[in-house]
Short mmCIF file of N, CA and C in Angstrom, two decimals:
data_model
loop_
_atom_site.label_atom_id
_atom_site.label_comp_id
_atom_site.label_asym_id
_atom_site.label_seq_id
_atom_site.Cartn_x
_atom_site.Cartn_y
_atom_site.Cartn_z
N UNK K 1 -20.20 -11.96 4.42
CA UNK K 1 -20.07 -11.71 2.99
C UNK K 1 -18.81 -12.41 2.48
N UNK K 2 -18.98 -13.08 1.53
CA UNK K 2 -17.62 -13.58 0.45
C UNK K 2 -17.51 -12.64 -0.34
N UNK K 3 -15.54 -13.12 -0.75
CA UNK K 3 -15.03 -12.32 -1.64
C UNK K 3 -14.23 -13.37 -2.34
N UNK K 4 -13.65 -12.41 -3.32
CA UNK K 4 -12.34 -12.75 -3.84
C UNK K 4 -11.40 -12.09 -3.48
N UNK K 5 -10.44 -12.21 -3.49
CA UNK K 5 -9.03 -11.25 -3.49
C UNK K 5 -7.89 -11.75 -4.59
N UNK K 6 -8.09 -10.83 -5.59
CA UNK K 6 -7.38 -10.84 -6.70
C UNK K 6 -5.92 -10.18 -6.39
N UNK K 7 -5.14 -11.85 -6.86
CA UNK K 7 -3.60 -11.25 -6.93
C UNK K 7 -2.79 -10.95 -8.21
N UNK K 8 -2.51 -10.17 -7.82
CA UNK K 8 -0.81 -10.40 -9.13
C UNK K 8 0.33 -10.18 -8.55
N UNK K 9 1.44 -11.12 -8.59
CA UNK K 9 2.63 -11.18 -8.32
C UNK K 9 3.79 -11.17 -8.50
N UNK K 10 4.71 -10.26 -8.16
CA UNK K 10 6.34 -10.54 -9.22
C UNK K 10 5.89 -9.67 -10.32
N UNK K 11 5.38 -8.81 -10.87
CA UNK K 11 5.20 -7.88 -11.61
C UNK K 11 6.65 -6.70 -11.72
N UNK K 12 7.20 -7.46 -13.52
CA UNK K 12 8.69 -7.18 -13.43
C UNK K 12 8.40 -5.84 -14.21
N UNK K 13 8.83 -4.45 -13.57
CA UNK K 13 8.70 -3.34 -14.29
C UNK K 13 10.56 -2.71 -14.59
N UNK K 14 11.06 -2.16 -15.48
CA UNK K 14 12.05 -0.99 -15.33
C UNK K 14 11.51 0.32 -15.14
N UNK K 15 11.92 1.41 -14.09
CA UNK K 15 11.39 2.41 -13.85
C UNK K 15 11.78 3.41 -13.47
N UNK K 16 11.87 4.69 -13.54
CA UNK K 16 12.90 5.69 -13.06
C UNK K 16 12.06 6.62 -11.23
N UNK K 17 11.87 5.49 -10.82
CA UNK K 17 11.90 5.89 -9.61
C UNK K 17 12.87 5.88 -8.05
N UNK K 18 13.27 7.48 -7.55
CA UNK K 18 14.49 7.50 -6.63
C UNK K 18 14.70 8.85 -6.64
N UNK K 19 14.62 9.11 -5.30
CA UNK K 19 15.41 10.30 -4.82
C UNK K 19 16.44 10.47 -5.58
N UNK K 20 17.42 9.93 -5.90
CA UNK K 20 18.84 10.62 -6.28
C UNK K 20 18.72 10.59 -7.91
N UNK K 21 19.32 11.69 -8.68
CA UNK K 21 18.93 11.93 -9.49
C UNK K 21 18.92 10.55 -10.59
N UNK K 22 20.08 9.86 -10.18
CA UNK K 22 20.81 9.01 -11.27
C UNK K 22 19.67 7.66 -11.82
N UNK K 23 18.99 7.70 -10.58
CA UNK K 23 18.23 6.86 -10.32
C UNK K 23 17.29 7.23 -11.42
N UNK K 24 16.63 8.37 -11.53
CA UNK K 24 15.79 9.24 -12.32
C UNK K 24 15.94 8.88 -13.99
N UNK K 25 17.34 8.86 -14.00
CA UNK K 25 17.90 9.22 -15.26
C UNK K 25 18.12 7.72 -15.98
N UNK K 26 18.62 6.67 -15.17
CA UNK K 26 19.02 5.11 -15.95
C UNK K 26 17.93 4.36 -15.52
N UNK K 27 16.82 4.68 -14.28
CA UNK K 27 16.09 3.41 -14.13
C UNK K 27 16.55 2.49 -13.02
N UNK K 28 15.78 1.40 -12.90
CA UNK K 28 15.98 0.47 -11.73
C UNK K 28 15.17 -0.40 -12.25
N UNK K 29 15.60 -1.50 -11.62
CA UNK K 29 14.36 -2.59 -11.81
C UNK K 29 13.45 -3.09 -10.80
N UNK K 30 12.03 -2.72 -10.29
CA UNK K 30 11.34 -3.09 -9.64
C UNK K 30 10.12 -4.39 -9.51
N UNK K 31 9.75 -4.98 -8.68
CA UNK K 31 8.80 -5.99 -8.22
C UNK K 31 7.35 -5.36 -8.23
N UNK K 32 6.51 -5.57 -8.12
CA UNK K 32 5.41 -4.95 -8.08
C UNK K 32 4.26 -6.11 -7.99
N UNK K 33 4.08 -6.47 -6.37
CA UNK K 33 3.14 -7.63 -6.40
C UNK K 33 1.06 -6.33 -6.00
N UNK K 34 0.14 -7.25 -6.25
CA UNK K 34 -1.00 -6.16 -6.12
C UNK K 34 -1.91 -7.29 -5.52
N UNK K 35 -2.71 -6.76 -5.12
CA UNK K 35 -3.95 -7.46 -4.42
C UNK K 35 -5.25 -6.20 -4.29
N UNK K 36 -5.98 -7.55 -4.79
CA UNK K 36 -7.62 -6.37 -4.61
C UNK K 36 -8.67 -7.34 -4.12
N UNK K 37 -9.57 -6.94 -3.20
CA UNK K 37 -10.64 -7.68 -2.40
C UNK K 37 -11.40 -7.30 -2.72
N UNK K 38 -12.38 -7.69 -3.71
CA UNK K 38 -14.03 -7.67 -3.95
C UNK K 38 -14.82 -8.77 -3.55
N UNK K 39 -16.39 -8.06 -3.58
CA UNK K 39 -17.00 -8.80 -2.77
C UNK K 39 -17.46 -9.97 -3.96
N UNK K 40 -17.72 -11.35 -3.78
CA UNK K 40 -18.11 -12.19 -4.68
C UNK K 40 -19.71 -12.15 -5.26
N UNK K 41 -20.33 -11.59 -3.71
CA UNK K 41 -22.21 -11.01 -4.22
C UNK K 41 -22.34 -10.88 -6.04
N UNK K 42 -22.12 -10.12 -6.60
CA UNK K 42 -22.43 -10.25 -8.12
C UNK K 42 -21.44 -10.77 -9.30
N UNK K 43 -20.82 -11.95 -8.98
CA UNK K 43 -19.80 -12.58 -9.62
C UNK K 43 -20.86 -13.60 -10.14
N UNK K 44 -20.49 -14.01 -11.60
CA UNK K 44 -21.06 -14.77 -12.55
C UNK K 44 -20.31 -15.73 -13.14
N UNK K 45 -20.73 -16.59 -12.77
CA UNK K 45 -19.62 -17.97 -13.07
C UNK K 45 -19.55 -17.32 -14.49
N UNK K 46 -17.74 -17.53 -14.98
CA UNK K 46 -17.37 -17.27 -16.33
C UNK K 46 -17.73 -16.40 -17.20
N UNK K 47 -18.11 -15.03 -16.59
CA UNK K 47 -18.32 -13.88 -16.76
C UNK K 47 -17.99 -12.61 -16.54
N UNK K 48 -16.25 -12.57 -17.05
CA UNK K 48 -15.27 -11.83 -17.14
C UNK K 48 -15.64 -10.32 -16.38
N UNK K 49 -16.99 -9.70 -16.93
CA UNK K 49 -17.67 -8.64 -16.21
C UNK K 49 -17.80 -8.23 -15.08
N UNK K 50 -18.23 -9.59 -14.30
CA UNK K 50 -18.21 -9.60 -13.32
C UNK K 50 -17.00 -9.58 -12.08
N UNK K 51 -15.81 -9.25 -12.62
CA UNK K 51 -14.53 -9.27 -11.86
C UNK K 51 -14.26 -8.76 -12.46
N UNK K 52 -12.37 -8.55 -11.87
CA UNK K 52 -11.22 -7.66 -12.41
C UNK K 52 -10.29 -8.72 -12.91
N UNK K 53 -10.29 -8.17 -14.51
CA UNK K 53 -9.30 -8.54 -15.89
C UNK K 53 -8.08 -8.40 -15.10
N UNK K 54 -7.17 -9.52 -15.33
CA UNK K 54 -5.76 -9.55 -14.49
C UNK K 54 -4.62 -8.46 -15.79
N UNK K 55 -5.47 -8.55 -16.83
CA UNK K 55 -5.00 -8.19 -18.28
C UNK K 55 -5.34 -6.50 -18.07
N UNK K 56 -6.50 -5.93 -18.03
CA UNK K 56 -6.70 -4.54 -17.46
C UNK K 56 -6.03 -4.22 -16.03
N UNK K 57 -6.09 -4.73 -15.57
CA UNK K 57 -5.49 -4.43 -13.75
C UNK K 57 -3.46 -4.18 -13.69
N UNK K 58 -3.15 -5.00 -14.94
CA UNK K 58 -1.94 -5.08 -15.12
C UNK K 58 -1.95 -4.03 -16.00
N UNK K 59 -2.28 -3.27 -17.14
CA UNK K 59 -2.40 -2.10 -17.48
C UNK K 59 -2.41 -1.38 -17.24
N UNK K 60 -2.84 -1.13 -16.11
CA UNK K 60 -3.19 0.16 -15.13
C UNK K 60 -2.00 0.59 -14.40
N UNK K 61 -1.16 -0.95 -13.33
CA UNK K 61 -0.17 -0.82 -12.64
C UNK K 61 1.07 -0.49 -13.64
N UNK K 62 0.76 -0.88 -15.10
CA UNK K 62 2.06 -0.19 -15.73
C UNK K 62 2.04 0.86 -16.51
N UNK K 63 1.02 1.51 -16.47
CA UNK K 63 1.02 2.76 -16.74
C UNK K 63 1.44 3.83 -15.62
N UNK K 64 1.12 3.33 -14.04
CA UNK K 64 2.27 4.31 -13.30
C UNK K 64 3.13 4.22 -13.21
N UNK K 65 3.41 2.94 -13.27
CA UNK K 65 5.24 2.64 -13.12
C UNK K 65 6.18 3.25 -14.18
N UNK K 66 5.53 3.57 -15.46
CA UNK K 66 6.05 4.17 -16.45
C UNK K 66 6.67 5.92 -16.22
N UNK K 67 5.78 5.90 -15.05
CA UNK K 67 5.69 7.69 -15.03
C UNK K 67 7.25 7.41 -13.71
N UNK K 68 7.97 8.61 -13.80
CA UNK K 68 9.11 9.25 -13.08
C UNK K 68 8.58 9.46 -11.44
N UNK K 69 8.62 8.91 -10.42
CA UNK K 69 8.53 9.11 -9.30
C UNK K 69 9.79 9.64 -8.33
N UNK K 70 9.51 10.58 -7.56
CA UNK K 70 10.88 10.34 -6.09
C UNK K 70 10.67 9.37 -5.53
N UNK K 71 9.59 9.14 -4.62
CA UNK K 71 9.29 8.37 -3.86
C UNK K 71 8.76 7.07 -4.23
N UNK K 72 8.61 5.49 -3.74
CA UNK K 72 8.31 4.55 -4.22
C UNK K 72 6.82 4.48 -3.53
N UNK K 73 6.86 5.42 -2.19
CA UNK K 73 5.31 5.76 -1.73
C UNK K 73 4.19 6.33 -2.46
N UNK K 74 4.95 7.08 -3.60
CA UNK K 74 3.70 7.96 -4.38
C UNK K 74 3.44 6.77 -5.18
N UNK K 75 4.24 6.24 -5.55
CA UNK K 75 4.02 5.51 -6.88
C UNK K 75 2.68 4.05 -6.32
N UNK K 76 3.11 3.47 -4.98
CA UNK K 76 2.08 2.71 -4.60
C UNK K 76 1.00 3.36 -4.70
N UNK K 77 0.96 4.69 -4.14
CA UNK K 77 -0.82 5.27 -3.82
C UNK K 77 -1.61 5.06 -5.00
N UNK K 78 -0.56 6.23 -6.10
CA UNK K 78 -0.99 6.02 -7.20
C UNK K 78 -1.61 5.10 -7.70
N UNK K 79 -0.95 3.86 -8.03
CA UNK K 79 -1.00 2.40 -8.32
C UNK K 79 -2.68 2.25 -7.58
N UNK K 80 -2.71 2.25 -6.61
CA UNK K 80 -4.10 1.76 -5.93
C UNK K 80 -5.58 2.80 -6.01
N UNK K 81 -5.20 4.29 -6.18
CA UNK K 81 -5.91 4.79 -6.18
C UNK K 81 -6.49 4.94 -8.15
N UNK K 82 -5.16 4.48 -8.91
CA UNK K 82 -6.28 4.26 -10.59
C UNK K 82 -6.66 3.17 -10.44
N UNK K 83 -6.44 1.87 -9.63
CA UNK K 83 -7.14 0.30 -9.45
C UNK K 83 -8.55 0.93 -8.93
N UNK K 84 -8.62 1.60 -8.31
CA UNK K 84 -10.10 1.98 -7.03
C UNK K 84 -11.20 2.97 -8.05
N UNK K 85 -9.99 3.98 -8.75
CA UNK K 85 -10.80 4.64 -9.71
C UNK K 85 -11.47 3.63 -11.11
N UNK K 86 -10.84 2.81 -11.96
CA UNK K 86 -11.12 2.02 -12.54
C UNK K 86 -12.34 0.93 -11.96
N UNK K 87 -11.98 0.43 -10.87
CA UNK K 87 -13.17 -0.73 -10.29
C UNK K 87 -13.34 -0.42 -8.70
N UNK K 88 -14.54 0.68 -8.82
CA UNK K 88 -14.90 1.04 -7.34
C UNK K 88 -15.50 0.01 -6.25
N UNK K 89 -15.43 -1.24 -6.81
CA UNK K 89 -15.95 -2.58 -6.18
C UNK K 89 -15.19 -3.19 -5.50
N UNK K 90 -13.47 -2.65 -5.46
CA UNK K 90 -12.62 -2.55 -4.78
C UNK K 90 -12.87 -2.44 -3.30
N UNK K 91 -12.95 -3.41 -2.38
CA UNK K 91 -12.98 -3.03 -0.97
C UNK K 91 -11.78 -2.79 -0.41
N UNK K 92 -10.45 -3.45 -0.75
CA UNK K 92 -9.08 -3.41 -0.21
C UNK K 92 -8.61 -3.52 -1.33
N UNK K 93 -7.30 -2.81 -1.00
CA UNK K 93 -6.32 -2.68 -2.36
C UNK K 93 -5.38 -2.90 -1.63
N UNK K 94 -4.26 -3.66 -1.76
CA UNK K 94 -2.78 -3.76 -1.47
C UNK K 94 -1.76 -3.49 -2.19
N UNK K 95 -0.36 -2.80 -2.26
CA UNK K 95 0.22 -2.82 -3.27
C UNK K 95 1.51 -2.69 -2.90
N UNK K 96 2.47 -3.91 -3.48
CA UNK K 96 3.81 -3.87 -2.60
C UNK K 96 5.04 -3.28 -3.68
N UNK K 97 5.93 -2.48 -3.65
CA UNK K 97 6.66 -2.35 -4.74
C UNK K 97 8.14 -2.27 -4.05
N UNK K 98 8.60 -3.47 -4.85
CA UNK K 98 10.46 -3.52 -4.20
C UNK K 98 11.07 -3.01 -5.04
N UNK K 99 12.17 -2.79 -5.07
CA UNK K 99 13.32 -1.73 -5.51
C UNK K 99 14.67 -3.27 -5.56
N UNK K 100 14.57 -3.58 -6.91
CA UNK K 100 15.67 -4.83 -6.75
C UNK K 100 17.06 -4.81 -6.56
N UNK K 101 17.38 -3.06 -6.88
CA UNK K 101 18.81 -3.06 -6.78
C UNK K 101 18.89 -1.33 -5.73
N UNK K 102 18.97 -1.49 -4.72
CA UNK K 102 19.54 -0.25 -3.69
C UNK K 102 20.87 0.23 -4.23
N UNK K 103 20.77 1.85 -4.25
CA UNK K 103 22.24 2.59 -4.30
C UNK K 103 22.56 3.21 -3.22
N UNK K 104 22.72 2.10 -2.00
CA UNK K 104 23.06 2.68 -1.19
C UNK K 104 24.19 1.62 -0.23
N UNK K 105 25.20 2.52 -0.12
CA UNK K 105 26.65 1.75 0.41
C UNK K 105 25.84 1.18 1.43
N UNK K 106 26.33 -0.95 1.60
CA UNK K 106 25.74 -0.94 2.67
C UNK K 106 24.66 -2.25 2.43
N UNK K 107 23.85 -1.80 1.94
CA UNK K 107 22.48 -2.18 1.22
C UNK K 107 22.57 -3.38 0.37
N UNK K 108 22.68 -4.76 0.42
CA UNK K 108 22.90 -5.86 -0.32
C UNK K 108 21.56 -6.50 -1.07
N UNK K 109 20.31 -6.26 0.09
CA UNK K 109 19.51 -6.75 -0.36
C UNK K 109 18.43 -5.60 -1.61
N UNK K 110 17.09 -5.94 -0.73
CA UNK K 110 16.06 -5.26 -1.62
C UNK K 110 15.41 -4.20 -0.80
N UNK K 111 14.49 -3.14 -1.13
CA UNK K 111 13.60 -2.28 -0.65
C UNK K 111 12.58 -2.10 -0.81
N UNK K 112 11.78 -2.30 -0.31
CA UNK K 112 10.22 -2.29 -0.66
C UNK K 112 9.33 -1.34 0.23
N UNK K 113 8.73 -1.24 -0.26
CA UNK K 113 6.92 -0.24 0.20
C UNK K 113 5.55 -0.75 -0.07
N UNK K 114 5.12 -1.05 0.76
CA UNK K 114 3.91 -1.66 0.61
C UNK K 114 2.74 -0.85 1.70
N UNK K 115 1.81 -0.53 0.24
CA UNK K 115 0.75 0.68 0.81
C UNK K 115 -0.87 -0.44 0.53
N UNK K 116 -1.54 0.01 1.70
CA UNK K 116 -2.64 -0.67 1.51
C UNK K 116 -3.71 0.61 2.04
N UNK K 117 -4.92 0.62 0.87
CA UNK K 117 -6.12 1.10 1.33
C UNK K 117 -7.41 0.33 1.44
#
């Protein structure tokens, strides 16, 4: 069977996700790359229908990112499980989300979570 696997990448969100409160309260700036594998079987040359809108799919991922998380784990599931609810044609969902600035002594670079169903 063929597919596609629809990406989006570098997906620049501000977001108040983090254990520590402060984090909660000013935000961070996160990455948010996504991937989805459908099968190509009922794809229609130039027939938007037939696939996933990079324009809806990006709607979706920023409507959780909007919401207050602790964890950057909930926020992936989330993220993949309204992609799966939205387009059940979804065979794989990937979803990576970095954390561009760590508050943690120590910590120079980035942090990321990347959940796949």
């Amino acid at each position: 069977m063929s597919t596609f696997t629809i990406m989006m990448n570098g997906l620049r969100f501000h977001s108040r996700i983090g254990v520590a409160e402060q984090e909660r309260i000013v935000g961070n700036d996160f990455l948010v790359d996504v991937s989805m594998t459908v099968s190509s079987d009922g794809f229609v040359s130039e027939d938007i229908a037939t696939t996933i809108s990079y324009a809806d799919a990006y709607e979706t991922v920023s409507r959780v990112m909007q919401h207050e998380w602790l964890l950057l784990e909930s926020a992936g599931r989330q993220c993949a499980d309204e992609l799966r609810r939205r387009w059940p044609a979804i065979q794989n969902c990937k979803i990576k989300i970095t954390k561009l600035s760590v508050p943690i002594s120590g910590i120079d670079g980035t942090c990321a979570v990347e959940y796949t169903d």
